[in-house]
mmCIF file of C-alpha atoms and ligand atoms in Angstrom:
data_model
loop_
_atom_site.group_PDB
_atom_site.id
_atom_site.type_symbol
_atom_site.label_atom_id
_atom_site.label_comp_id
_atom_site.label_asym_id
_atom_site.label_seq_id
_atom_site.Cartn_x
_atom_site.Cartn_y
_atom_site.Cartn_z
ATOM 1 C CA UNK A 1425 87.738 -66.859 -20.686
ATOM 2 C CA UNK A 1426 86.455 -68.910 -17.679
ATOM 3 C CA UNK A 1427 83.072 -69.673 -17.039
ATOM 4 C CA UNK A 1428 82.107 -70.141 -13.107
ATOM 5 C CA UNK A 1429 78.821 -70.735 -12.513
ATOM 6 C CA UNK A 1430 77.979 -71.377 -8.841
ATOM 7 C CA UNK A 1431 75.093 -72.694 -7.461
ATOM 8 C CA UNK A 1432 75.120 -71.152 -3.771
ATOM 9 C CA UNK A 1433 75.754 -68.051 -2.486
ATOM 10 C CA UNK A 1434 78.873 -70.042 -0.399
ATOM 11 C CA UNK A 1435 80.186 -71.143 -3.860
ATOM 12 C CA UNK A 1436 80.027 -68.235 -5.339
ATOM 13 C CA UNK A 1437 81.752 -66.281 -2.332
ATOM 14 C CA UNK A 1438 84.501 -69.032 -2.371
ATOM 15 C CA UNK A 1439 84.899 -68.370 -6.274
ATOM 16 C CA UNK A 1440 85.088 -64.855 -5.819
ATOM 17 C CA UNK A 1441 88.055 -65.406 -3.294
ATOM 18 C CA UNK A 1442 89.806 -67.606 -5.441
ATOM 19 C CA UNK A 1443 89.213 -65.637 -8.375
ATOM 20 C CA UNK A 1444 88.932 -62.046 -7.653
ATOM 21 C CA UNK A 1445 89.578 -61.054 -11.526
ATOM 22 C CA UNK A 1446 86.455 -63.380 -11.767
ATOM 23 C CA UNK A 1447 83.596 -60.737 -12.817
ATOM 24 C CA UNK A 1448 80.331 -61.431 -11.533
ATOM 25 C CA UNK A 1449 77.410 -61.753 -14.014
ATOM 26 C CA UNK A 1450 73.724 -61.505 -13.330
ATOM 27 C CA UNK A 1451 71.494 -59.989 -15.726
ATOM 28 C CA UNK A 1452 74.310 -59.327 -18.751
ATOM 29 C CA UNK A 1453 72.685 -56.052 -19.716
ATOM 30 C CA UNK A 1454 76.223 -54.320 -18.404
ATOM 31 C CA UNK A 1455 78.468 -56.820 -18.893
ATOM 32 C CA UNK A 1456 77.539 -58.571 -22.391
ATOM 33 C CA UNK A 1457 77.160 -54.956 -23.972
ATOM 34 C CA UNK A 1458 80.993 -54.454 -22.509
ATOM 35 C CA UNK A 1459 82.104 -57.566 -23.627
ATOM 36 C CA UNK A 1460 80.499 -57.355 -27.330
ATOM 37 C CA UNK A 1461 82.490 -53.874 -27.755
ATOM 38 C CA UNK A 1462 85.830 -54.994 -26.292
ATOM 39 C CA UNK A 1463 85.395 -52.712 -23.482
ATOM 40 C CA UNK A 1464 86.705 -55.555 -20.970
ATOM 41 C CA UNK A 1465 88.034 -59.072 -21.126
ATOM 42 C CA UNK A 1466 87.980 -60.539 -18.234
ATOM 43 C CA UNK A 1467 89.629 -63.907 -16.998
ATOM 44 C CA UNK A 1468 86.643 -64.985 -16.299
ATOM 45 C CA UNK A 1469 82.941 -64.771 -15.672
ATOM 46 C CA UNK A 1470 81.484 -65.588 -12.641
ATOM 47 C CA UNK A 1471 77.443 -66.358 -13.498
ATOM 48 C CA UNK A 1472 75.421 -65.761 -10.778
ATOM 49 C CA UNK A 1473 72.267 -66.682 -12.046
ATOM 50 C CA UNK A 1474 72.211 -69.879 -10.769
ATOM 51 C CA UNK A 1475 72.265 -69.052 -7.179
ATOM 52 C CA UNK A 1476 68.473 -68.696 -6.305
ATOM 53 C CA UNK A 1477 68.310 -66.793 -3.013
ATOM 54 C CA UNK A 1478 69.902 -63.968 -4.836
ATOM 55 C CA UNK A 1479 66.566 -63.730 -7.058
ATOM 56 C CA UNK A 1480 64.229 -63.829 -3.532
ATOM 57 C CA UNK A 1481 63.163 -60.448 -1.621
ATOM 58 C CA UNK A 1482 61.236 -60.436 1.714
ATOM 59 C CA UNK A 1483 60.037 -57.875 4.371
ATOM 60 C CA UNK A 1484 60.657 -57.925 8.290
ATOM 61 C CA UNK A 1485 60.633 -55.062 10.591
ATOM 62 C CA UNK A 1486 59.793 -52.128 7.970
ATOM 63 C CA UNK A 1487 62.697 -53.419 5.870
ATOM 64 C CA UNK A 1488 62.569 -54.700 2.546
ATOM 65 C CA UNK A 1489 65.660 -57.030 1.934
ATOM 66 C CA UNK A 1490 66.036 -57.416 -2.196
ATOM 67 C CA UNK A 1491 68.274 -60.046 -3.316
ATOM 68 C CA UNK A 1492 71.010 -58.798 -5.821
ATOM 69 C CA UNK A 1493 69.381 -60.633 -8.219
ATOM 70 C CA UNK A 1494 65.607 -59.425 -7.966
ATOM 71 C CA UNK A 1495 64.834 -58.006 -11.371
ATOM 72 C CA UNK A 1496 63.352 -54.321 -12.382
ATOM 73 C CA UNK A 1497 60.454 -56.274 -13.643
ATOM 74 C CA UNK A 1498 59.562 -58.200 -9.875
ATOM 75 C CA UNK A 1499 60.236 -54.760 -8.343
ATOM 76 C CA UNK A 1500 56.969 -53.151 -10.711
ATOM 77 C CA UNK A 1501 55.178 -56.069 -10.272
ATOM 78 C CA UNK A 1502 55.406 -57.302 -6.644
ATOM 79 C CA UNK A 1503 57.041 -53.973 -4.679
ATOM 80 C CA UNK A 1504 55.288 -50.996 -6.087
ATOM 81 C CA UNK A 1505 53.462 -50.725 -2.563
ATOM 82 C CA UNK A 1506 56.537 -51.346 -0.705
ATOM 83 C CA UNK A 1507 59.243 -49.546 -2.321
ATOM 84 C CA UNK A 1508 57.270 -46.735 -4.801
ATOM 85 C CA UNK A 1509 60.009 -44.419 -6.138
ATOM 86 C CA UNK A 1510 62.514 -47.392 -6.975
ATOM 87 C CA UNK A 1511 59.327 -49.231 -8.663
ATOM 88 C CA UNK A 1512 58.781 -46.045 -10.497
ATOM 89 C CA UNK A 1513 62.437 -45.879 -11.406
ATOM 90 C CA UNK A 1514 62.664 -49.099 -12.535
ATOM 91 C CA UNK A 1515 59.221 -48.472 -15.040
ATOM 92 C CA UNK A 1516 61.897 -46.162 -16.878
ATOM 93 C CA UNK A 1517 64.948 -49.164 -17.265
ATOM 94 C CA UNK A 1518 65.468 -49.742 -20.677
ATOM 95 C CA UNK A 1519 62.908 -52.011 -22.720
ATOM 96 C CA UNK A 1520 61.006 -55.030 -20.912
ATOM 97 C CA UNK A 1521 63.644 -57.199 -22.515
ATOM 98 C CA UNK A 1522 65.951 -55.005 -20.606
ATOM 99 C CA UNK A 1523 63.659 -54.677 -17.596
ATOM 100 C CA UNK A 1524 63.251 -58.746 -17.216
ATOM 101 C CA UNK A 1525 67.052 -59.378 -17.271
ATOM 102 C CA UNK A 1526 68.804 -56.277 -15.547
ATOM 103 C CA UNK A 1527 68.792 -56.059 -11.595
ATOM 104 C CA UNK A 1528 68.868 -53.673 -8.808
ATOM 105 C CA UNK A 1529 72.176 -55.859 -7.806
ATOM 106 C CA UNK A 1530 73.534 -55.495 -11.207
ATOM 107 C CA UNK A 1531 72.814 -51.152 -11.194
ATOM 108 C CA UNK A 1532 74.583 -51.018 -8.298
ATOM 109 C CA UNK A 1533 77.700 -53.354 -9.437
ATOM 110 C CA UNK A 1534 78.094 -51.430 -12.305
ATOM 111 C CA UNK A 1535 77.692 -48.092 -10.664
ATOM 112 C CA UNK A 1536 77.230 -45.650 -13.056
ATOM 113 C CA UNK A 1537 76.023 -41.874 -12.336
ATOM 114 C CA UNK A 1538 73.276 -42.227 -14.577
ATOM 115 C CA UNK A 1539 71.812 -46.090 -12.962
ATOM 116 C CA UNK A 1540 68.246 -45.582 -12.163
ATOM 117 C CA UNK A 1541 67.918 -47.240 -8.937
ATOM 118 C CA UNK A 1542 70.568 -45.196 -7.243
ATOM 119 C CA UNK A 1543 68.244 -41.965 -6.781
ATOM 120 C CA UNK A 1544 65.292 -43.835 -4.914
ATOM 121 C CA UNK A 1545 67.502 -45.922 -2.771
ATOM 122 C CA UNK A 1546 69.188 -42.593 -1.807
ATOM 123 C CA UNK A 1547 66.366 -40.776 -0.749
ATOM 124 C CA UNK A 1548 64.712 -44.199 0.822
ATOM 125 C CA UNK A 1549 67.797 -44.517 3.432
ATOM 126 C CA UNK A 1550 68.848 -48.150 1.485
ATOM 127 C CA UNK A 1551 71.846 -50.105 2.735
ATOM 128 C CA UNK A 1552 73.963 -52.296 0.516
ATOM 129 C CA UNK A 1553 74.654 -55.621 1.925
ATOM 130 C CA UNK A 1554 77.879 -56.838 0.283
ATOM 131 C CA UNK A 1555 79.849 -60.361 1.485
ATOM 132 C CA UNK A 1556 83.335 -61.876 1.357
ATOM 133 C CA UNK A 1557 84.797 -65.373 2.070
ATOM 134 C CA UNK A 1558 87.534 -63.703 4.011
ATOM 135 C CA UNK A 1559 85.980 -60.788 5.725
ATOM 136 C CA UNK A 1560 82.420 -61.934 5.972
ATOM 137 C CA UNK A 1561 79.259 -59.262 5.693
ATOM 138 C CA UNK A 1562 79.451 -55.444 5.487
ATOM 139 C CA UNK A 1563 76.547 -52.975 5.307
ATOM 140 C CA UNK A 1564 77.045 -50.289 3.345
ATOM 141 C CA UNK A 1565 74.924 -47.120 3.348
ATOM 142 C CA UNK A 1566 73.751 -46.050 -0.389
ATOM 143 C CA UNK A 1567 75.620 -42.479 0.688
ATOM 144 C CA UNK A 1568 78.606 -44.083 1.061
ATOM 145 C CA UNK A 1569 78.873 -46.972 -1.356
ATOM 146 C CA UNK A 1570 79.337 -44.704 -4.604
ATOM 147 C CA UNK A 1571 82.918 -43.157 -4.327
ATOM 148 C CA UNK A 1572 83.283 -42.522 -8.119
ATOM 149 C CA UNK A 1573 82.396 -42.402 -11.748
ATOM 150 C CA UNK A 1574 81.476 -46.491 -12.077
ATOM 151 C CA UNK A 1575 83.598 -46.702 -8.875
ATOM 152 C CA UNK A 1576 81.846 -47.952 -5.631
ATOM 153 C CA UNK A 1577 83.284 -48.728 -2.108
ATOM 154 C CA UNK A 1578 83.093 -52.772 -3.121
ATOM 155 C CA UNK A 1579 86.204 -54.826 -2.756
ATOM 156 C CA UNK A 1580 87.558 -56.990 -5.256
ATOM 157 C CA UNK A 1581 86.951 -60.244 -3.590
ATOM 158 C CA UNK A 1582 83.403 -59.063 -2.131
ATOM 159 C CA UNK A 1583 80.012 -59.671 -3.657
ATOM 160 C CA UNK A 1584 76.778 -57.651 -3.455
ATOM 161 C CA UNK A 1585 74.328 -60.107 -1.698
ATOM 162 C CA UNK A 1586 71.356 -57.547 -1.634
ATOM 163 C CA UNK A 1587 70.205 -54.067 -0.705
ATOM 164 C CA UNK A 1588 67.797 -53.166 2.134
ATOM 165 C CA UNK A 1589 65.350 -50.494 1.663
ATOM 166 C CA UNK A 1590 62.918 -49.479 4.479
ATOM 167 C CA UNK A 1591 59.451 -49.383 3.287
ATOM 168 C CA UNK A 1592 58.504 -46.524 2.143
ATOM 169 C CA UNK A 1593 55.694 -44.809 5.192
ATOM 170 C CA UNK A 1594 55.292 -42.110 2.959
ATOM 171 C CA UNK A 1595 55.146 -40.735 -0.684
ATOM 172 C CA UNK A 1596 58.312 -41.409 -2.827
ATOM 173 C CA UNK A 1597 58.658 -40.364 -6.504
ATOM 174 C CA UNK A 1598 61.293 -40.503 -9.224
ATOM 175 C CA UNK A 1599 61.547 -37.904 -12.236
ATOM 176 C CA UNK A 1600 63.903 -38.625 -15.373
ATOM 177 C CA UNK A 1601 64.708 -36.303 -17.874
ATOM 178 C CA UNK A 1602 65.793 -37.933 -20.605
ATOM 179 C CA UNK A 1603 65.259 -37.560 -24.912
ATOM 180 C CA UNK A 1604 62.495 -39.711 -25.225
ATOM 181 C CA UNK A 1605 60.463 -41.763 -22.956
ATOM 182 C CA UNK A 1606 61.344 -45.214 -23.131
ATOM 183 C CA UNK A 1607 65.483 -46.600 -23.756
ATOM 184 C CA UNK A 1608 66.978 -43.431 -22.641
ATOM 185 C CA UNK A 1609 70.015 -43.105 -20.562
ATOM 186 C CA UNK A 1610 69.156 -40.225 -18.197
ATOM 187 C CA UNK A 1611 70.165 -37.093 -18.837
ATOM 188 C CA UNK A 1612 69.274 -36.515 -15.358
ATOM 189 C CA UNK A 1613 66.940 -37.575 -12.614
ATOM 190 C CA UNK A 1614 65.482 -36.786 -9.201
ATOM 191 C CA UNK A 1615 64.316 -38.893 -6.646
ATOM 192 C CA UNK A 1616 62.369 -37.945 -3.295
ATOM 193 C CA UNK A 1617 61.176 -39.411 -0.291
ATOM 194 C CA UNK A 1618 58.602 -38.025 2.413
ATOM 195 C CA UNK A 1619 59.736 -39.670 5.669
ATOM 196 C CA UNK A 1620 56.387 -38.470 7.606
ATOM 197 C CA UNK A 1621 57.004 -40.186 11.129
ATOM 198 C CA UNK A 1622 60.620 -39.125 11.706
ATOM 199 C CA UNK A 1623 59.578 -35.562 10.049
ATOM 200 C CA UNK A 1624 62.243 -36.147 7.295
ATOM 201 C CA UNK A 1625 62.679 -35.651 3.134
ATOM 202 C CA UNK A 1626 65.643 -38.326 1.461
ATOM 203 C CA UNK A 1627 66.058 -36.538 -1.769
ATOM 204 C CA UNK A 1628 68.832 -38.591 -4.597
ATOM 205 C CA UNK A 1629 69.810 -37.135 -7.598
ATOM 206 C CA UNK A 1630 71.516 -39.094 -10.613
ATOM 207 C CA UNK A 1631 73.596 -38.225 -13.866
ATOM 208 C CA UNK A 1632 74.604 -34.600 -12.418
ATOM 209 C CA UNK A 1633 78.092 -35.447 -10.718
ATOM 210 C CA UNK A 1634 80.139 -38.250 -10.612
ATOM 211 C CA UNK A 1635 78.343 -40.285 -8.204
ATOM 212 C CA UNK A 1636 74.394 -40.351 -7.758
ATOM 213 C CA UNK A 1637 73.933 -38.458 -4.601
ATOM 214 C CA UNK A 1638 71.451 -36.691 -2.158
ATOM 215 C CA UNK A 1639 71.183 -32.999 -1.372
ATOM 216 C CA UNK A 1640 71.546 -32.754 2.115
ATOM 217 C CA UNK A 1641 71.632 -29.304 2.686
ATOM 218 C CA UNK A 1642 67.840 -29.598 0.764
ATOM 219 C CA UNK A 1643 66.584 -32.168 3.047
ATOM 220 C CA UNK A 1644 67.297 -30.348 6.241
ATOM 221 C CA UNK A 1645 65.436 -27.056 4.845
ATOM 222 C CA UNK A 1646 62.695 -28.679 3.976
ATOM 223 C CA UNK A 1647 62.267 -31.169 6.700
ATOM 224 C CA UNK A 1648 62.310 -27.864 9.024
ATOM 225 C CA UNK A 1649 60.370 -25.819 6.803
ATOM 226 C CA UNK A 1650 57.493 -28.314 6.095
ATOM 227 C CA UNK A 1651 53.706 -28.106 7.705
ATOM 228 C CA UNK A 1652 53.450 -31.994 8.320
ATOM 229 C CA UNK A 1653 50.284 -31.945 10.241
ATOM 230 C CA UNK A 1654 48.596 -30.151 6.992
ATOM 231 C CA UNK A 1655 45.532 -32.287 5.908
ATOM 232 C CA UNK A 1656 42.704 -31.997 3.804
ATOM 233 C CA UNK A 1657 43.057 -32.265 -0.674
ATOM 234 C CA UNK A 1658 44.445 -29.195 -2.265
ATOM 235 C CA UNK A 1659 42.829 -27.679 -5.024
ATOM 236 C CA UNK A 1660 44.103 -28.937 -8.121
ATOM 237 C CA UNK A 1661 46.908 -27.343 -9.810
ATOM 238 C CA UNK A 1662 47.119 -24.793 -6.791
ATOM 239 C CA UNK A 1663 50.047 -25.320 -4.394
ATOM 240 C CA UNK A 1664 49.004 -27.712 -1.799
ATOM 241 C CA UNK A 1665 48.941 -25.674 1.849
ATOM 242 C CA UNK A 1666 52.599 -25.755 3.785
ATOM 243 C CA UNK A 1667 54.200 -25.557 0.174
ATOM 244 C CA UNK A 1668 54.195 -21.696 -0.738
ATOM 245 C CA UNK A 1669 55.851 -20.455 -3.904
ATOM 246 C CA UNK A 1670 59.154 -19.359 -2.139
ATOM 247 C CA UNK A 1671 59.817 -23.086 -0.436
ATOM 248 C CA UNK A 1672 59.362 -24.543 -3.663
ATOM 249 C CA UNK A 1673 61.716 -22.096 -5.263
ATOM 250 C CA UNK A 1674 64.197 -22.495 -2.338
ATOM 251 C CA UNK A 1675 63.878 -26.458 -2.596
ATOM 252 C CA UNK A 1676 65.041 -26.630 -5.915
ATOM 253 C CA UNK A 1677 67.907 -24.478 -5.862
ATOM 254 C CA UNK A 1678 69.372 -26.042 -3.140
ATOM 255 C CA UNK A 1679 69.321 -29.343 -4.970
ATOM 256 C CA UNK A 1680 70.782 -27.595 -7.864
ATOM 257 C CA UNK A 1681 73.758 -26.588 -5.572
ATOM 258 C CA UNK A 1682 74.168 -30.070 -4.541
ATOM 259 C CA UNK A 1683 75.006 -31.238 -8.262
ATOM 260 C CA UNK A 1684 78.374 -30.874 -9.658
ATOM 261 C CA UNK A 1685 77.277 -31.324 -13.334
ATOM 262 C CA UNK A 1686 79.416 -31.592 -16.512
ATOM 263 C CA UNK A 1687 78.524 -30.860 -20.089
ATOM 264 C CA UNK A 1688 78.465 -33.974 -22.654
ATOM 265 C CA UNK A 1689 76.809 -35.147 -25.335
ATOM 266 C CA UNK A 1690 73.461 -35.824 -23.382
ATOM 267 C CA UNK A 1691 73.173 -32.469 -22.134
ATOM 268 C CA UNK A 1692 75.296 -29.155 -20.514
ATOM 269 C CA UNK A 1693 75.949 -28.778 -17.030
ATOM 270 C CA UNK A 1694 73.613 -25.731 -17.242
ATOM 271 C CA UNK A 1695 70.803 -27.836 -18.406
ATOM 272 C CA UNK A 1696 71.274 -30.692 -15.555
ATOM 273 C CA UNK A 1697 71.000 -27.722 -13.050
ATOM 274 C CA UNK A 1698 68.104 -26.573 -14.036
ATOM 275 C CA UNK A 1699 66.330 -29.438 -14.924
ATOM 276 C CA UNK A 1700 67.356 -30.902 -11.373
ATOM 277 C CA UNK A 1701 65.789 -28.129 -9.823
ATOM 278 C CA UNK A 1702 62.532 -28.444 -11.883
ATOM 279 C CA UNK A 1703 62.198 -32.334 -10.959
ATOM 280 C CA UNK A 1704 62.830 -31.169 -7.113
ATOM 281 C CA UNK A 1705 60.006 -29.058 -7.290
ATOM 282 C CA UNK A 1706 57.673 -30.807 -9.389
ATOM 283 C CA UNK A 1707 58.466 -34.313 -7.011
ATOM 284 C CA UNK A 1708 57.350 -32.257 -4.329
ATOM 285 C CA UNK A 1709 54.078 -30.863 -5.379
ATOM 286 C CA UNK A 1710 53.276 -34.116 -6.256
ATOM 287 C CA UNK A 1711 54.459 -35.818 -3.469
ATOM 288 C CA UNK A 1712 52.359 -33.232 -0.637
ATOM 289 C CA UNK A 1713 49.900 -33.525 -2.601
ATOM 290 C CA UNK A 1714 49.560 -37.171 -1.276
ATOM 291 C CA UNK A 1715 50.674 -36.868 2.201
ATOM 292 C CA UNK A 1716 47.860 -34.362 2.547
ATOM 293 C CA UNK A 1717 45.549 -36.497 0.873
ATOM 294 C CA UNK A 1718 46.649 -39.614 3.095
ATOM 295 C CA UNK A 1719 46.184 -37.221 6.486
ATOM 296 C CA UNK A 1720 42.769 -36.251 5.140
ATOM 297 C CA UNK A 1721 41.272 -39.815 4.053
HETATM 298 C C1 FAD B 333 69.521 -51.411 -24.128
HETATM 299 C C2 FAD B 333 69.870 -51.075 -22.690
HETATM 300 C C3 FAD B 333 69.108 -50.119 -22.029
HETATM 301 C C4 FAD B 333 69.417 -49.793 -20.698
HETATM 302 N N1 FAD B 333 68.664 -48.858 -20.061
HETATM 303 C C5 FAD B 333 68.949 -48.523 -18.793
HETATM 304 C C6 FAD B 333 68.175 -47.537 -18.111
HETATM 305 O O1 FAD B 333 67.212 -46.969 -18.635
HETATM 306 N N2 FAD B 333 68.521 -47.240 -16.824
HETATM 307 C C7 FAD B 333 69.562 -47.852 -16.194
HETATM 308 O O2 FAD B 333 69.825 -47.546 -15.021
HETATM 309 N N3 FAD B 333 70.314 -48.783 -16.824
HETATM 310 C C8 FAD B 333 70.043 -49.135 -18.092
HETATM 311 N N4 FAD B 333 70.810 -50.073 -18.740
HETATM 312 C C9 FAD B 333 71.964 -50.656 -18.030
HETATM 313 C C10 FAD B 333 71.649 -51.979 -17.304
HETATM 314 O O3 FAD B 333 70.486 -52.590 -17.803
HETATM 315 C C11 FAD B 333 71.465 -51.745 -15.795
HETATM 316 O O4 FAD B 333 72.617 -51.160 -15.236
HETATM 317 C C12 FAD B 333 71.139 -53.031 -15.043
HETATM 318 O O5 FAD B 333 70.685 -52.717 -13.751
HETATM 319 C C13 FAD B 333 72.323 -53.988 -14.941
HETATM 320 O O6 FAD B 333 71.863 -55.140 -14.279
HETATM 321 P P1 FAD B 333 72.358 -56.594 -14.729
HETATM 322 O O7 FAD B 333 71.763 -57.569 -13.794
HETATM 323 O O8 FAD B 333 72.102 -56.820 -16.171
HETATM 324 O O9 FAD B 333 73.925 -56.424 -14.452
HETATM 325 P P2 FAD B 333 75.168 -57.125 -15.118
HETATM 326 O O10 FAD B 333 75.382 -56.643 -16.506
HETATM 327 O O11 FAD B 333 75.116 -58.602 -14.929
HETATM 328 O O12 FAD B 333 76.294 -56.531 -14.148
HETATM 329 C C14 FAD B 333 76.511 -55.135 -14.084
HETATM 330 C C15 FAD B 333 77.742 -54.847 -13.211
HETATM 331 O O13 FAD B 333 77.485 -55.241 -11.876
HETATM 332 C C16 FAD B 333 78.417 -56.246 -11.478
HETATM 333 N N5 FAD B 333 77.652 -57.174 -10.651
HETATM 334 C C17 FAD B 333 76.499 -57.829 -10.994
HETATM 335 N N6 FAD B 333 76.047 -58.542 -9.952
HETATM 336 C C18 FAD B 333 76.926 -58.345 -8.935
HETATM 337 C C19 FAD B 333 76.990 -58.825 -7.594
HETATM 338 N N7 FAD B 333 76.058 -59.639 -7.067
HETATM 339 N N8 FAD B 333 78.039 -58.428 -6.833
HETATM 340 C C20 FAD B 333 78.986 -57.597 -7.332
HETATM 341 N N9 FAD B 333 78.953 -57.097 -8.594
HETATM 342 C C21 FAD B 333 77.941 -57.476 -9.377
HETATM 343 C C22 FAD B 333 78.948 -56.844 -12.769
HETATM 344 O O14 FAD B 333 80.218 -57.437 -12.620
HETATM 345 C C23 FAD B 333 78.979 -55.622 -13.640
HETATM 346 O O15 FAD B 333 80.115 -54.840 -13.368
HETATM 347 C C24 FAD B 333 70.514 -50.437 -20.050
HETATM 348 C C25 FAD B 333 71.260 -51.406 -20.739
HETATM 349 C C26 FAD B 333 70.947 -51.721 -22.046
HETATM 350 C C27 FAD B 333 71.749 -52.777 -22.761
#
């Protein structure tokens, strides 16, 4: 097997073109566990670790730009502000081992329905930016980049050379269900985000259909349906005002519907369901519970 190891993003889009079987490496946490079980054997690696601008992130106009290389362990410690409900996601990845190697770039390479950054980048309205020698840069909308079970709308001579997430202008949280609390692939999970200016909810739900994907149908009730000039703190444990029994109830089902669940050895279809609607629900309470507070303070 061939080792590339480029040391510029050019390099590594020329190696891609000339090697296409090539399979990009960055954190290993996918791709060594693969390799180690004979899963794949690829002609070649292509190590991206040595290109640094992949590992950098910045902010301009309300847009966090995170390289594909930025670990789950820069997003908790320098992005929590920024980007809440993927830094709470990536608090669940795996170990810290796990946590300092794996990447947002690498979760979304490897695509699977259970990743834990797909959910928050849903609901947050995230873009993948993805490059090749030939055809040069392509922004991808999360919505539209996952087409499959570990199947996503990159080509084979393309690279993913970061993702852009707005930053977040209102609550976002993230909600995994899984057998215990720490190394757990999710059974399922739930990811929302209050959009308060543009009077919108993202919503993303993971490990209950093929792809990770949002509930549209959920978003659009509730963005109509929600009081957004409420203020003032609720009384704890009491619904907060605007969010009455029956929206909450309605809320949840609808992201049910939006699943397509199947039974396996983590857990039935049935289960997903309803745990997806329980996260939907419980993400909400908690997150009008803050956009009240933040109107009231
Ligand atoms: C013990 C353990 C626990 C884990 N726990 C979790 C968990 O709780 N939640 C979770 O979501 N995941 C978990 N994972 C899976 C893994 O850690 C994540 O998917 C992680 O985000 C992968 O990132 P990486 O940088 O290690 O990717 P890699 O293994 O380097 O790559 C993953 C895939 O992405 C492709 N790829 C990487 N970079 C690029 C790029 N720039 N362009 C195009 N393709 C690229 C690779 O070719 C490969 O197909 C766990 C893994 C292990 C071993």
């Amino acid at each position: 097997m061939d080792f590339l190891r480029p040391t510029t993003w050019r390099e590594a889009l020329a190696a891609k073109a000339e090697r296409p079987g090539a399979l990009p490496l960055q954190g290993g946490t996918d791709v060594m566990v693969e390799i180690n079980f004979d899963v794949r054997r690829p002609e070649a690696l292509l190590d991206l670790t040595g290109v640094a601008e992949l590992r950098e992130w910045s902010v301009a106009g309300g847009v966090c730009r995170l390289g594909a290389g930025v670990t789950y362990a820069t997003v908790i410690d320098e992005l929590g502000g920024a980007l809440p409900g993927l830094a709470q996601a990536a608090r669940t990845v795996g170990s810290p081992q796990i946590r300092n190697r794996g990447t947002v770039g690498g979760n979304l390479g490897a695509a699977s329905p259970a990743g834990d950054s797909h959910p928050p980048l849903l609901a947050a309205g995230a873009a993948v930016e993805v490059e090749s020698r030939e055809r040069g840069i392509r922004t991808i909308p999360a919505d539209a980049f996952y087409l499959g079970v570990k199947r996503s709308a990159l080509e084979p001579d393309e690279l993913i050379r970061a993702v852009r997430v707005p930053v977040a202008a209102g609550p976002q949280y993230f909600s995994k269900v899984g057998t215990r609390n720490a190394m757990v692939i999710a059974v399922c999970s739930f990811a929302l985000a209050l959009h308060p200016q543009e009077r919108r909810v993202g919503t993303g739900i993971g490990s209950a259909a093929p792809t990770p994907l949002r509930a549209p149908e959920a978003e659009d009730f509730l963005s109509g349906e929600l009081d957004w000039d409420a203020g003032g703190p609720s009384p704890s444990g009491r619904p907060a005002k605007g969010l009455d029994a029956g929206l909450l109830r309605r809320f949840g089902e609808l992201c049910a519907a939006a699943a397509a669940p199947i039974d396996d050895v983590r857990g039935t279809a049935a289960y997903r369901r309803h745990a997806v609607a329980v996260m939907a629900r419980r993400t909400l309470t908690w997150a009008w519970d803050d956009h009240r507070g933040r109107r009231a303070a």
